[in-house]
Amino acid sequence: MNKTLSVPVYTETLYDGYGQSFTIDHLLFEQRTEHQHLIIFENRMHGRVMALDGIIQTTTNDEFIYHEMMAHVPILAHGAAERVLIIGGGDGASLREVLRHPTVTQATLVEIDAQVIEMSRTYFPNHSAGAFDNPRTRILIADGFDYVRQTADRYDVIICDSTDPIGPGEVLFSPEFYAGCHRCLTPGGVLVTQNGVCFMQIEEVRNSADRLRPLFADVSFYGAAVPTYIGGIMTMGWATDNPALRQLPLATVQARFQQSGLQTRYYNPAIHTAAFALPQYVVEALS
Ligand code: SAM
């Protein structure tokens, strides 16, 4: 008998016929914002959980895996990133990780939904850990799609920490958005993207590859298993005009990691280099 039956349950609606459910041990916040349905609750296994439009965005217990990989892989591969752009990322944890790099002089966060930032400040204070108020931070409430197509600003690294391609996040997977990112990168800069769980969302991976390849000299993916992005390996898109950045020797990554002084819980240089090894079904889907 299921011990949790008397407790309300939140079931993710991302996949048809399969999903994950969480007990809502304590509902903290629920509202339809101007852009999406936002819910925040406590769950005994994963800690605080945020979902948007029925899809899990982040939890306090496993967020470090995703955010360390989204920030440290491109920044340490680049080696001298000063200006970093985050599209989405309203919970503030990508921003937190980016600002841990002493080379970064300015981090710009372009988030469409001010409510996500406000509620993350309130209910996920350790996600941002002061990053929203860091003097190196610039926050813009805007659509990332419009921003990358219009801005005159240029960035060494762009991190697209978006929702899935449903609702306001859909445009962040379009050819026009990727072209805007390419336009905003300094020569040899890197774009990384939240690209879904490859076993479950292989079409999303294939579509992004098809759309990125005409724009960038080197397009690939790297991965990490994040428990609450259920279904296996979370795929992160990688696009740059400098192919060497994806093939750095382990010793180079180790030297940069040591120099950065970072303390991490998931990322390390061996994980960094190994993360670019893709399962054969992904290699074949991309060929
Ligand atoms: N790590 C999460 C994941 O893998 O699902 C993403 C988390 S973060 C909360 C995603 C953010 O992207 C949301 O706050 C959402 O409001 C924002 N977003 C969605 N579409 C956007 C757009 N067009 N421009 C800027 N931000 C957008």
PDB file of C-alpha atoms and ligand atoms in Angstrom:
ATOM      1  CA  MET A   1       0.000   0.000   0.000  1.00  0.00           C
ATOM      2  CA  ASN A   2       1.318   3.457  -0.944  1.00  0.00           C
ATOM      3  CA  LYS A   3       2.034   5.366   2.275  1.00  0.00           C
ATOM      4  CA  THR A   4       1.667   8.738   0.557  1.00  0.00           C
ATOM      5  CA  LEU A   5      -1.859   8.356  -0.812  1.00  0.00           C
ATOM      6  CA  SER A   6      -3.404  10.820   1.619  1.00  0.00           C
ATOM      7  CA  VAL A   7      -0.947  13.594   0.624  1.00  0.00           C
ATOM      8  CA  PRO A   8      -1.571  15.725  -2.504  1.00  0.00           C
ATOM      9  CA  VAL A   9       0.623  14.675  -5.401  1.00  0.00           C
ATOM     10  CA  TYR A  10       2.163  16.716  -8.229  1.00  0.00           C
ATOM     11  CA  THR A  11       2.588  14.786 -11.474  1.00  0.00           C
ATOM     12  CA  GLU A  12       4.788  16.203 -14.196  1.00  0.00           C
ATOM     13  CA  THR A  13       3.017  16.366 -17.564  1.00  0.00           C
ATOM     14  CA  LEU A  14       6.059  16.566 -19.850  1.00  0.00           C
ATOM     15  CA  TYR A  15       5.707  13.101 -21.423  1.00  0.00           C
ATOM     16  CA  ASP A  16       2.664  11.300 -22.737  1.00  0.00           C
ATOM     17  CA  GLY A  17       2.017   8.087 -20.790  1.00  0.00           C
ATOM     18  CA  TYR A  18       5.009   8.331 -18.481  1.00  0.00           C
ATOM     19  CA  GLY A  19       6.050  10.683 -15.742  1.00  0.00           C
ATOM     20  CA  GLN A  20       7.257  11.392 -12.259  1.00  0.00           C
ATOM     21  CA  SER A  21       5.158  12.314  -9.245  1.00  0.00           C
ATOM     22  CA  PHE A  22       6.096  14.200  -6.101  1.00  0.00           C
ATOM     23  CA  THR A  23       4.202  14.440  -2.847  1.00  0.00           C
ATOM     24  CA  ILE A  24       3.324  18.067  -2.156  1.00  0.00           C
ATOM     25  CA  ASP A  25       4.296  17.918   1.500  1.00  0.00           C
ATOM     26  CA  HIS A  26       3.867  21.671   1.835  1.00  0.00           C
ATOM     27  CA  LEU A  27       2.545  23.970  -0.878  1.00  0.00           C
ATOM     28  CA  LEU A  28       4.524  27.228  -0.745  1.00  0.00           C
ATOM     29  CA  PHE A  29       3.317  29.151  -3.787  1.00  0.00           C
ATOM     30  CA  GLU A  30       1.070  28.691  -6.806  1.00  0.00           C
ATOM     31  CA  GLN A  31       0.066  31.295  -9.349  1.00  0.00           C
ATOM     32  CA  ARG A  32      -0.485  31.831 -13.037  1.00  0.00           C
ATOM     33  CA  THR A  33       2.067  34.545 -13.796  1.00  0.00           C
ATOM     34  CA  GLU A  34       1.831  36.780 -16.863  1.00  0.00           C
ATOM     35  CA  HIS A  35       3.705  34.030 -18.782  1.00  0.00           C
ATOM     36  CA  GLN A  36       3.170  30.601 -17.188  1.00  0.00           C
ATOM     37  CA  HIS A  37       1.798  28.520 -14.321  1.00  0.00           C
ATOM     38  CA  LEU A  38       4.290  28.586 -11.416  1.00  0.00           C
ATOM     39  CA  ILE A  39       4.172  26.210  -8.471  1.00  0.00           C
ATOM     40  CA  ILE A  40       6.657  25.812  -5.603  1.00  0.00           C
ATOM     41  CA  PHE A  41       6.316  23.114  -2.973  1.00  0.00           C
ATOM     42  CA  GLU A  42       8.259  21.015  -0.526  1.00  0.00           C
ATOM     43  CA  ASN A  43       8.884  17.338  -1.161  1.00  0.00           C
ATOM     44  CA  ARG A  44      10.441  14.961   1.366  1.00  0.00           C
ATOM     45  CA  MET A  45      12.848  13.423  -1.174  1.00  0.00           C
ATOM     46  CA  HIS A  46      13.989  16.355  -3.323  1.00  0.00           C
ATOM     47  CA  GLY A  47      13.555  19.366  -1.047  1.00  0.00           C
ATOM     48  CA  ARG A  48      11.943  22.459  -2.552  1.00  0.00           C
ATOM     49  CA  VAL A  49      10.629  21.929  -6.059  1.00  0.00           C
ATOM     50  CA  MET A  50       9.703  24.476  -8.740  1.00  0.00           C
ATOM     51  CA  ALA A  51       7.601  23.609 -11.781  1.00  0.00           C
ATOM     52  CA  LEU A  52       6.440  25.786 -14.669  1.00  0.00           C
ATOM     53  CA  ASP A  53       3.524  24.792 -16.891  1.00  0.00           C
ATOM     54  CA  GLY A  54       3.569  21.242 -15.494  1.00  0.00           C
ATOM     55  CA  ILE A  55       7.328  20.703 -16.002  1.00  0.00           C
ATOM     56  CA  ILE A  56       9.915  20.375 -13.222  1.00  0.00           C
ATOM     57  CA  GLN A  57      12.443  23.231 -13.394  1.00  0.00           C
ATOM     58  CA  THR A  58      14.627  22.797 -10.359  1.00  0.00           C
ATOM     59  CA  THR A  59      14.879  21.255  -6.898  1.00  0.00           C
ATOM     60  CA  THR A  60      17.087  22.246  -3.998  1.00  0.00           C
ATOM     61  CA  ASN A  61      18.652  18.788  -3.718  1.00  0.00           C
ATOM     62  CA  ASP A  62      19.927  18.104  -7.228  1.00  0.00           C
ATOM     63  CA  GLU A  63      20.213  21.592  -8.769  1.00  0.00           C
ATOM     64  CA  PHE A  64      23.995  21.670  -8.293  1.00  0.00           C
ATOM     65  CA  ILE A  65      24.544  19.022 -10.972  1.00  0.00           C
ATOM     66  CA  TYR A  66      22.793  20.956 -13.714  1.00  0.00           C
ATOM     67  CA  HIS A  67      24.034  24.422 -12.778  1.00  0.00           C
ATOM     68  CA  GLU A  68      27.671  23.467 -12.271  1.00  0.00           C
ATOM     69  CA  MET A  69      27.678  21.772 -15.672  1.00  0.00           C
ATOM     70  CA  MET A  70      25.908  24.651 -17.436  1.00  0.00           C
ATOM     71  CA  ALA A  71      28.389  27.216 -16.087  1.00  0.00           C
ATOM     72  CA  HIS A  72      31.784  25.620 -15.507  1.00  0.00           C
ATOM     73  CA  VAL A  73      32.105  23.553 -18.689  1.00  0.00           C
ATOM     74  CA  PRO A  74      31.856  26.517 -21.108  1.00  0.00           C
ATOM     75  CA  ILE A  75      33.647  29.033 -18.875  1.00  0.00           C
ATOM     76  CA  LEU A  76      36.645  26.800 -18.154  1.00  0.00           C
ATOM     77  CA  ALA A  77      36.753  25.595 -21.774  1.00  0.00           C
ATOM     78  CA  HIS A  78      36.857  29.213 -22.933  1.00  0.00           C
ATOM     79  CA  GLY A  79      39.613  30.008 -20.469  1.00  0.00           C
ATOM     80  CA  ALA A  80      39.252  33.791 -20.347  1.00  0.00           C
ATOM     81  CA  ALA A  81      35.510  34.521 -20.239  1.00  0.00           C
ATOM     82  CA  GLU A  82      34.791  38.020 -18.965  1.00  0.00           C
ATOM     83  CA  ARG A  83      31.259  38.703 -20.144  1.00  0.00           C
ATOM     84  CA  VAL A  84      28.613  36.006 -19.748  1.00  0.00           C
ATOM     85  CA  LEU A  85      24.968  36.082 -20.869  1.00  0.00           C
ATOM     86  CA  ILE A  86      22.329  33.853 -19.283  1.00  0.00           C
ATOM     87  CA  ILE A  87      19.006  33.527 -21.078  1.00  0.00           C
ATOM     88  CA  GLY A  88      16.219  32.347 -18.731  1.00  0.00           C
ATOM     89  CA  GLY A  89      17.733  31.025 -15.508  1.00  0.00           C
ATOM     90  CA  GLY A  90      15.323  32.994 -13.303  1.00  0.00           C
ATOM     91  CA  ASP A  91      16.038  30.818 -10.263  1.00  0.00           C
ATOM     92  CA  GLY A  92      19.496  32.445 -10.093  1.00  0.00           C
ATOM     93  CA  ALA A  93      21.628  29.300  -9.739  1.00  0.00           C
ATOM     94  CA  SER A  94      23.379  29.529 -13.118  1.00  0.00           C
ATOM     95  CA  LEU A  95      24.159  33.136 -12.224  1.00  0.00           C
ATOM     96  CA  ARG A  96      25.567  31.997  -8.860  1.00  0.00           C
ATOM     97  CA  GLU A  97      27.914  29.526 -10.542  1.00  0.00           C
ATOM     98  CA  VAL A  98      28.985  31.985 -13.270  1.00  0.00           C
ATOM     99  CA  LEU A  99      29.932  34.627 -10.687  1.00  0.00           C
ATOM    100  CA  ARG A 100      32.174  32.168  -8.874  1.00  0.00           C
ATOM    101  CA  HIS A 101      34.671  32.620 -11.720  1.00  0.00           C
ATOM    102  CA  PRO A 102      37.123  35.418 -10.963  1.00  0.00           C
ATOM    103  CA  THR A 103      37.603  36.083 -14.714  1.00  0.00           C
ATOM    104  CA  VAL A 104      33.936  37.109 -15.109  1.00  0.00           C
ATOM    105  CA  THR A 105      33.521  40.873 -14.933  1.00  0.00           C
ATOM    106  CA  GLN A 106      29.853  41.028 -15.898  1.00  0.00           C
ATOM    107  CA  ALA A 107      27.006  38.506 -15.965  1.00  0.00           C
ATOM    108  CA  THR A 108      23.768  39.524 -17.695  1.00  0.00           C
ATOM    109  CA  LEU A 109      20.577  37.569 -16.973  1.00  0.00           C
ATOM    110  CA  VAL A 110      17.719  37.987 -19.455  1.00  0.00           C
ATOM    111  CA  GLU A 111      14.611  36.424 -17.942  1.00  0.00           C
ATOM    112  CA  ILE A 112      11.111  36.860 -19.368  1.00  0.00           C
ATOM    113  CA  ASP A 113       9.225  36.319 -16.104  1.00  0.00           C
ATOM    114  CA  ALA A 114       9.948  38.658 -13.175  1.00  0.00           C
ATOM    115  CA  GLN A 115       7.771  36.482 -10.920  1.00  0.00           C
ATOM    116  CA  VAL A 116      10.190  33.557 -11.274  1.00  0.00           C
ATOM    117  CA  ILE A 117      13.029  35.761 -10.022  1.00  0.00           C
ATOM    118  CA  GLU A 118      10.958  37.201  -7.163  1.00  0.00           C
ATOM    119  CA  MET A 119       9.664  33.832  -5.988  1.00  0.00           C
ATOM    120  CA  SER A 120      13.116  32.266  -6.312  1.00  0.00           C
ATOM    121  CA  ARG A 121      14.524  35.017  -4.103  1.00  0.00           C
ATOM    122  CA  THR A 122      11.858  34.137  -1.525  1.00  0.00           C
ATOM    123  CA  TYR A 123      11.691  30.356  -1.705  1.00  0.00           C
ATOM    124  CA  PHE A 124      15.058  29.336  -3.195  1.00  0.00           C
ATOM    125  CA  PRO A 125      17.490  31.761  -1.517  1.00  0.00           C
ATOM    126  CA  ASN A 126      20.385  29.315  -1.829  1.00  0.00           C
ATOM    127  CA  HIS A 127      19.937  29.041  -5.597  1.00  0.00           C
ATOM    128  CA  SER A 128      21.038  32.633  -6.123  1.00  0.00           C
ATOM    129  CA  ALA A 129      23.000  32.916  -2.847  1.00  0.00           C
ATOM    130  CA  GLY A 130      23.270  36.693  -3.270  1.00  0.00           C
ATOM    131  CA  ALA A 131      24.003  36.552  -7.009  1.00  0.00           C
ATOM    132  CA  PHE A 132      21.024  38.753  -7.979  1.00  0.00           C
ATOM    133  CA  ASP A 133      22.549  41.583  -5.920  1.00  0.00           C
ATOM    134  CA  ASN A 134      26.169  41.079  -6.958  1.00  0.00           C
ATOM    135  CA  PRO A 135      27.643  44.291  -8.463  1.00  0.00           C
ATOM    136  CA  ARG A 136      28.781  42.271 -11.512  1.00  0.00           C
ATOM    137  CA  THR A 137      25.153  41.238 -12.226  1.00  0.00           C
ATOM    138  CA  ARG A 138      22.815  42.929 -14.681  1.00  0.00           C
ATOM    139  CA  ILE A 139      19.205  41.691 -14.775  1.00  0.00           C
ATOM    140  CA  LEU A 140      16.940  42.415 -17.720  1.00  0.00           C
ATOM    141  CA  ILE A 141      13.287  41.389 -17.744  1.00  0.00           C
ATOM    142  CA  ALA A 142      12.829  40.656 -21.427  1.00  0.00           C
ATOM    143  CA  ASP A 143      12.317  37.940 -23.993  1.00  0.00           C
ATOM    144  CA  GLY A 144      15.698  36.343 -24.709  1.00  0.00           C
ATOM    145  CA  PHE A 145      14.663  35.868 -28.328  1.00  0.00           C
ATOM    146  CA  ASP A 146      14.271  39.630 -28.882  1.00  0.00           C
ATOM    147  CA  TYR A 147      17.354  40.438 -26.818  1.00  0.00           C
ATOM    148  CA  VAL A 148      19.876  38.386 -28.808  1.00  0.00           C
ATOM    149  CA  ARG A 149      18.465  39.679 -32.089  1.00  0.00           C
ATOM    150  CA  GLN A 150      18.652  43.337 -31.104  1.00  0.00           C
ATOM    151  CA  THR A 151      21.398  43.989 -28.571  1.00  0.00           C
ATOM    152  CA  ALA A 152      24.745  45.554 -29.406  1.00  0.00           C
ATOM    153  CA  ASP A 153      26.336  43.757 -26.422  1.00  0.00           C
ATOM    154  CA  ARG A 154      28.809  40.935 -27.021  1.00  0.00           C
ATOM    155  CA  TYR A 155      29.569  37.928 -24.810  1.00  0.00           C
ATOM    156  CA  ASP A 156      32.301  35.332 -24.433  1.00  0.00           C
ATOM    157  CA  VAL A 157      29.862  32.704 -23.151  1.00  0.00           C
ATOM    158  CA  ILE A 158      26.080  32.417 -23.561  1.00  0.00           C
ATOM    159  CA  ILE A 159      24.166  29.995 -21.327  1.00  0.00           C
ATOM    160  CA  CYS A 160      20.613  29.296 -22.443  1.00  0.00           C
ATOM    161  CA  ASP A 161      19.044  28.054 -19.187  1.00  0.00           C
ATOM    162  CA  SER A 162      15.574  27.822 -20.654  1.00  0.00           C
ATOM    163  CA  THR A 163      12.362  25.938 -20.108  1.00  0.00           C
ATOM    164  CA  ASP A 164      11.526  23.196 -22.601  1.00  0.00           C
ATOM    165  CA  PRO A 165      10.313  24.183 -26.097  1.00  0.00           C
ATOM    166  CA  ILE A 166       6.747  24.672 -24.871  1.00  0.00           C
ATOM    167  CA  GLY A 167       5.230  28.071 -24.012  1.00  0.00           C
ATOM    168  CA  PRO A 168       7.574  31.086 -23.736  1.00  0.00           C
ATOM    169  CA  GLY A 169      10.666  28.871 -24.081  1.00  0.00           C
ATOM    170  CA  GLU A 170       9.743  27.596 -27.553  1.00  0.00           C
ATOM    171  CA  VAL A 171      11.387  30.534 -29.346  1.00  0.00           C
ATOM    172  CA  LEU A 172      14.676  29.740 -27.572  1.00  0.00           C
ATOM    173  CA  PHE A 173      15.025  26.643 -29.774  1.00  0.00           C
ATOM    174  CA  SER A 174      14.424  28.460 -33.083  1.00  0.00           C
ATOM    175  CA  PRO A 175      16.965  29.031 -35.879  1.00  0.00           C
ATOM    176  CA  GLU A 176      16.493  32.800 -35.452  1.00  0.00           C
ATOM    177  CA  PHE A 177      17.376  32.610 -31.753  1.00  0.00           C
ATOM    178  CA  TYR A 178      20.501  30.567 -32.449  1.00  0.00           C
ATOM    179  CA  ALA A 179      21.514  33.072 -35.147  1.00  0.00           C
ATOM    180  CA  GLY A 180      21.037  35.867 -32.603  1.00  0.00           C
ATOM    181  CA  CYS A 181      23.290  34.033 -30.132  1.00  0.00           C
ATOM    182  CA  HIS A 182      25.947  33.587 -32.815  1.00  0.00           C
ATOM    183  CA  ARG A 183      25.746  37.322 -33.544  1.00  0.00           C
ATOM    184  CA  CYS A 184      26.233  38.186 -29.843  1.00  0.00           C
ATOM    185  CA  LEU A 185      29.273  35.972 -29.270  1.00  0.00           C
ATOM    186  CA  THR A 186      32.817  37.315 -29.392  1.00  0.00           C
ATOM    187  CA  PRO A 187      35.114  35.375 -31.773  1.00  0.00           C
ATOM    188  CA  GLY A 188      35.680  31.905 -30.339  1.00  0.00           C
ATOM    189  CA  GLY A 189      32.848  32.338 -27.831  1.00  0.00           C
ATOM    190  CA  VAL A 190      30.657  29.434 -26.699  1.00  0.00           C
ATOM    191  CA  LEU A 191      26.889  28.895 -26.542  1.00  0.00           C
ATOM    192  CA  VAL A 192      25.512  26.162 -24.278  1.00  0.00           C
ATOM    193  CA  THR A 193      21.836  25.225 -24.135  1.00  0.00           C
ATOM    194  CA  GLN A 194      19.418  23.234 -21.999  1.00  0.00           C
ATOM    195  CA  ASN A 195      18.529  20.564 -24.546  1.00  0.00           C
ATOM    196  CA  GLY A 196      16.328  18.075 -22.744  1.00  0.00           C
ATOM    197  CA  VAL A 197      16.842  14.441 -21.777  1.00  0.00           C
ATOM    198  CA  CYS A 198      18.245  12.746 -24.878  1.00  0.00           C
ATOM    199  CA  PHE A 199      16.553   9.357 -24.418  1.00  0.00           C
ATOM    200  CA  MET A 200      13.162  11.009 -24.025  1.00  0.00           C
ATOM    201  CA  GLN A 201      13.609  14.053 -26.270  1.00  0.00           C
ATOM    202  CA  ILE A 202      15.928  12.927 -29.057  1.00  0.00           C
ATOM    203  CA  GLU A 203      13.943  14.955 -31.608  1.00  0.00           C
ATOM    204  CA  GLU A 204      14.727  18.095 -29.639  1.00  0.00           C
ATOM    205  CA  VAL A 205      18.435  17.227 -29.706  1.00  0.00           C
ATOM    206  CA  ARG A 206      18.321  16.505 -33.441  1.00  0.00           C
ATOM    207  CA  ASN A 207      16.404  19.696 -34.211  1.00  0.00           C
ATOM    208  CA  SER A 208      18.841  21.841 -32.255  1.00  0.00           C
ATOM    209  CA  ALA A 209      21.805  20.201 -34.010  1.00  0.00           C
ATOM    210  CA  ASP A 210      20.216  20.797 -37.426  1.00  0.00           C
ATOM    211  CA  ARG A 211      19.563  24.433 -36.575  1.00  0.00           C
ATOM    212  CA  LEU A 212      22.964  25.145 -35.000  1.00  0.00           C
ATOM    213  CA  ARG A 213      25.178  23.447 -37.587  1.00  0.00           C
ATOM    214  CA  PRO A 214      24.709  26.020 -40.380  1.00  0.00           C
ATOM    215  CA  LEU A 215      25.767  28.759 -37.939  1.00  0.00           C
ATOM    216  CA  PHE A 216      28.717  27.374 -35.941  1.00  0.00           C
ATOM    217  CA  ALA A 217      31.926  25.548 -36.912  1.00  0.00           C
ATOM    218  CA  ASP A 218      31.583  23.085 -34.031  1.00  0.00           C
ATOM    219  CA  VAL A 219      28.245  21.770 -32.755  1.00  0.00           C
ATOM    220  CA  SER A 220      27.857  18.962 -30.269  1.00  0.00           C
ATOM    221  CA  PHE A 221      26.318  18.030 -26.923  1.00  0.00           C
ATOM    222  CA  TYR A 222      27.501  17.035 -23.494  1.00  0.00           C
ATOM    223  CA  GLY A 223      25.610  15.323 -20.720  1.00  0.00           C
ATOM    224  CA  ALA A 224      24.932  14.825 -17.049  1.00  0.00           C
ATOM    225  CA  ALA A 225      22.337  12.715 -15.270  1.00  0.00           C
ATOM    226  CA  VAL A 226      20.124  14.982 -13.152  1.00  0.00           C
ATOM    227  CA  PRO A 227      17.645  12.862 -11.131  1.00  0.00           C
ATOM    228  CA  THR A 228      14.628  15.163 -11.440  1.00  0.00           C
ATOM    229  CA  TYR A 229      15.094  15.643 -15.200  1.00  0.00           C
ATOM    230  CA  ILE A 230      13.798  12.138 -15.401  1.00  0.00           C
ATOM    231  CA  GLY A 231      14.591   9.630 -18.112  1.00  0.00           C
ATOM    232  CA  GLY A 232      18.389   9.419 -18.195  1.00  0.00           C
ATOM    233  CA  ILE A 233      21.039  11.839 -19.413  1.00  0.00           C
ATOM    234  CA  MET A 234      20.307  15.555 -19.585  1.00  0.00           C
ATOM    235  CA  THR A 235      21.757  16.859 -22.845  1.00  0.00           C
ATOM    236  CA  MET A 236      23.405  20.247 -23.051  1.00  0.00           C
ATOM    237  CA  GLY A 237      23.966  21.804 -26.453  1.00  0.00           C
ATOM    238  CA  TRP A 238      27.426  23.110 -27.372  1.00  0.00           C
ATOM    239  CA  ALA A 239      28.098  25.522 -30.239  1.00  0.00           C
ATOM    240  CA  THR A 240      31.237  27.523 -31.008  1.00  0.00           C
ATOM    241  CA  ASP A 241      33.451  28.532 -33.902  1.00  0.00           C
ATOM    242  CA  ASN A 242      36.508  27.210 -32.050  1.00  0.00           C
ATOM    243  CA  PRO A 243      36.532  23.363 -32.264  1.00  0.00           C
ATOM    244  CA  ALA A 244      39.600  23.161 -29.983  1.00  0.00           C
ATOM    245  CA  LEU A 245      37.485  24.157 -26.962  1.00  0.00           C
ATOM    246  CA  ARG A 246      35.673  20.809 -26.976  1.00  0.00           C
ATOM    247  CA  GLN A 247      38.886  18.803 -27.131  1.00  0.00           C
ATOM    248  CA  LEU A 248      41.020  20.423 -24.457  1.00  0.00           C
ATOM    249  CA  PRO A 249      43.518  18.055 -22.845  1.00  0.00           C
ATOM    250  CA  LEU A 250      42.541  17.007 -19.348  1.00  0.00           C
ATOM    251  CA  ALA A 251      45.689  18.668 -17.983  1.00  0.00           C
ATOM    252  CA  THR A 252      44.593  22.044 -19.383  1.00  0.00           C
ATOM    253  CA  VAL A 253      41.145  21.763 -17.778  1.00  0.00           C
ATOM    254  CA  GLN A 254      42.791  20.673 -14.521  1.00  0.00           C
ATOM    255  CA  ALA A 255      45.128  23.671 -14.534  1.00  0.00           C
ATOM    256  CA  ARG A 256      42.247  26.102 -15.203  1.00  0.00           C
ATOM    257  CA  PHE A 257      40.069  24.488 -12.541  1.00  0.00           C
ATOM    258  CA  GLN A 258      42.837  24.789  -9.973  1.00  0.00           C
ATOM    259  CA  GLN A 259      43.518  28.390 -10.977  1.00  0.00           C
ATOM    260  CA  SER A 260      39.798  29.259 -10.596  1.00  0.00           C
ATOM    261  CA  GLY A 261      39.738  28.097  -6.970  1.00  0.00           C
ATOM    262  CA  LEU A 262      36.270  26.583  -7.469  1.00  0.00           C
ATOM    263  CA  GLN A 263      34.849  24.173  -4.913  1.00  0.00           C
ATOM    264  CA  THR A 264      32.301  21.942  -6.639  1.00  0.00           C
ATOM    265  CA  ARG A 265      30.018  19.033  -5.800  1.00  0.00           C
ATOM    266  CA  TYR A 266      29.523  17.473  -9.253  1.00  0.00           C
ATOM    267  CA  TYR A 267      31.852  19.149 -11.734  1.00  0.00           C
ATOM    268  CA  ASN A 268      35.502  18.202 -11.905  1.00  0.00           C
ATOM    269  CA  PRO A 269      37.954  18.170 -14.824  1.00  0.00           C
ATOM    270  CA  ALA A 270      37.547  14.431 -15.484  1.00  0.00           C
ATOM    271  CA  ILE A 271      33.740  14.843 -15.630  1.00  0.00           C
ATOM    272  CA  HIS A 272      34.246  17.848 -17.927  1.00  0.00           C
ATOM    273  CA  THR A 273      36.196  15.935 -20.564  1.00  0.00           C
ATOM    274  CA  ALA A 274      34.138  12.736 -20.234  1.00  0.00           C
ATOM    275  CA  ALA A 275      30.815  14.587 -20.539  1.00  0.00           C
ATOM    276  CA  PHE A 276      31.373  15.079 -24.269  1.00  0.00           C
ATOM    277  CA  ALA A 277      31.326  11.310 -24.884  1.00  0.00           C
ATOM    278  CA  LEU A 278      27.848  10.626 -26.253  1.00  0.00           C
ATOM    279  CA  PRO A 279      25.874   7.360 -26.256  1.00  0.00           C
ATOM    280  CA  GLN A 280      25.857   5.670 -29.653  1.00  0.00           C
ATOM    281  CA  TYR A 281      22.103   6.242 -30.162  1.00  0.00           C
ATOM    282  CA  VAL A 282      22.750   9.980 -29.839  1.00  0.00           C
ATOM    283  CA  VAL A 283      25.756   9.865 -32.179  1.00  0.00           C
ATOM    284  CA  GLU A 284      23.599   8.086 -34.753  1.00  0.00           C
ATOM    285  CA  ALA A 285      20.686  10.456 -34.316  1.00  0.00           C
ATOM    286  CA  LEU A 286      23.043  13.315 -35.019  1.00  0.00           C
ATOM    287  CA  SER A 287      24.789  11.824 -38.043  1.00  0.00           C
TER     288      SER A 287
HETATM  289  N1  SAM B   1      16.962  24.391 -15.353  1.00  0.00           N
HETATM  290  C1  SAM B   1      15.653  24.451 -15.867  1.00  0.00           C
HETATM  291  C2  SAM B   1      15.308  23.315 -16.772  1.00  0.00           C
HETATM  292  O1  SAM B   1      16.197  22.597 -17.223  1.00  0.00           O
HETATM  293  O2  SAM B   1      14.128  23.123 -16.999  1.00  0.00           O
HETATM  294  C3  SAM B   1      15.351  25.791 -16.414  1.00  0.00           C
HETATM  295  C4  SAM B   1      15.096  26.650 -15.238  1.00  0.00           C
HETATM  296  S1  SAM B   1      14.859  28.351 -15.431  1.00  0.00           S
HETATM  297  C5  SAM B   1      13.649  28.562 -14.165  1.00  0.00           C
HETATM  298  C6  SAM B   1      13.994  28.548 -16.971  1.00  0.00           C
HETATM  299  C7  SAM B   1      13.541  29.977 -17.174  1.00  0.00           C
HETATM  300  O3  SAM B   1      13.466  30.280 -18.555  1.00  0.00           O
HETATM  301  C8  SAM B   1      12.168  30.294 -16.592  1.00  0.00           C
HETATM  302  O4  SAM B   1      12.302  31.129 -15.485  1.00  0.00           O
HETATM  303  C9  SAM B   1      11.433  30.974 -17.738  1.00  0.00           C
HETATM  304  O5  SAM B   1      10.636  32.055 -17.332  1.00  0.00           O
HETATM  305  C10 SAM B   1      12.581  31.390 -18.633  1.00  0.00           C
HETATM  306  N2  SAM B   1      12.190  31.643 -20.024  1.00  0.00           N
HETATM  307  C11 SAM B   1      11.339  30.913 -20.785  1.00  0.00           C
HETATM  308  N3  SAM B   1      11.210  31.472 -21.996  1.00  0.00           N
HETATM  309  C12 SAM B   1      12.000  32.572 -22.013  1.00  0.00           C
HETATM  310  C13 SAM B   1      12.281  33.562 -22.993  1.00  0.00           C
HETATM  311  N4  SAM B   1      11.716  33.526 -24.199  1.00  0.00           N
HETATM  312  N5  SAM B   1      13.159  34.540 -22.663  1.00  0.00           N
HETATM  313  C14 SAM B   1      13.749  34.583 -21.437  1.00  0.00           C
HETATM  314  N6  SAM B   1      13.495  33.680 -20.467  1.00  0.00           N
HETATM  315  C15 SAM B   1      12.641  32.682 -20.758  1.00  0.00           C
END
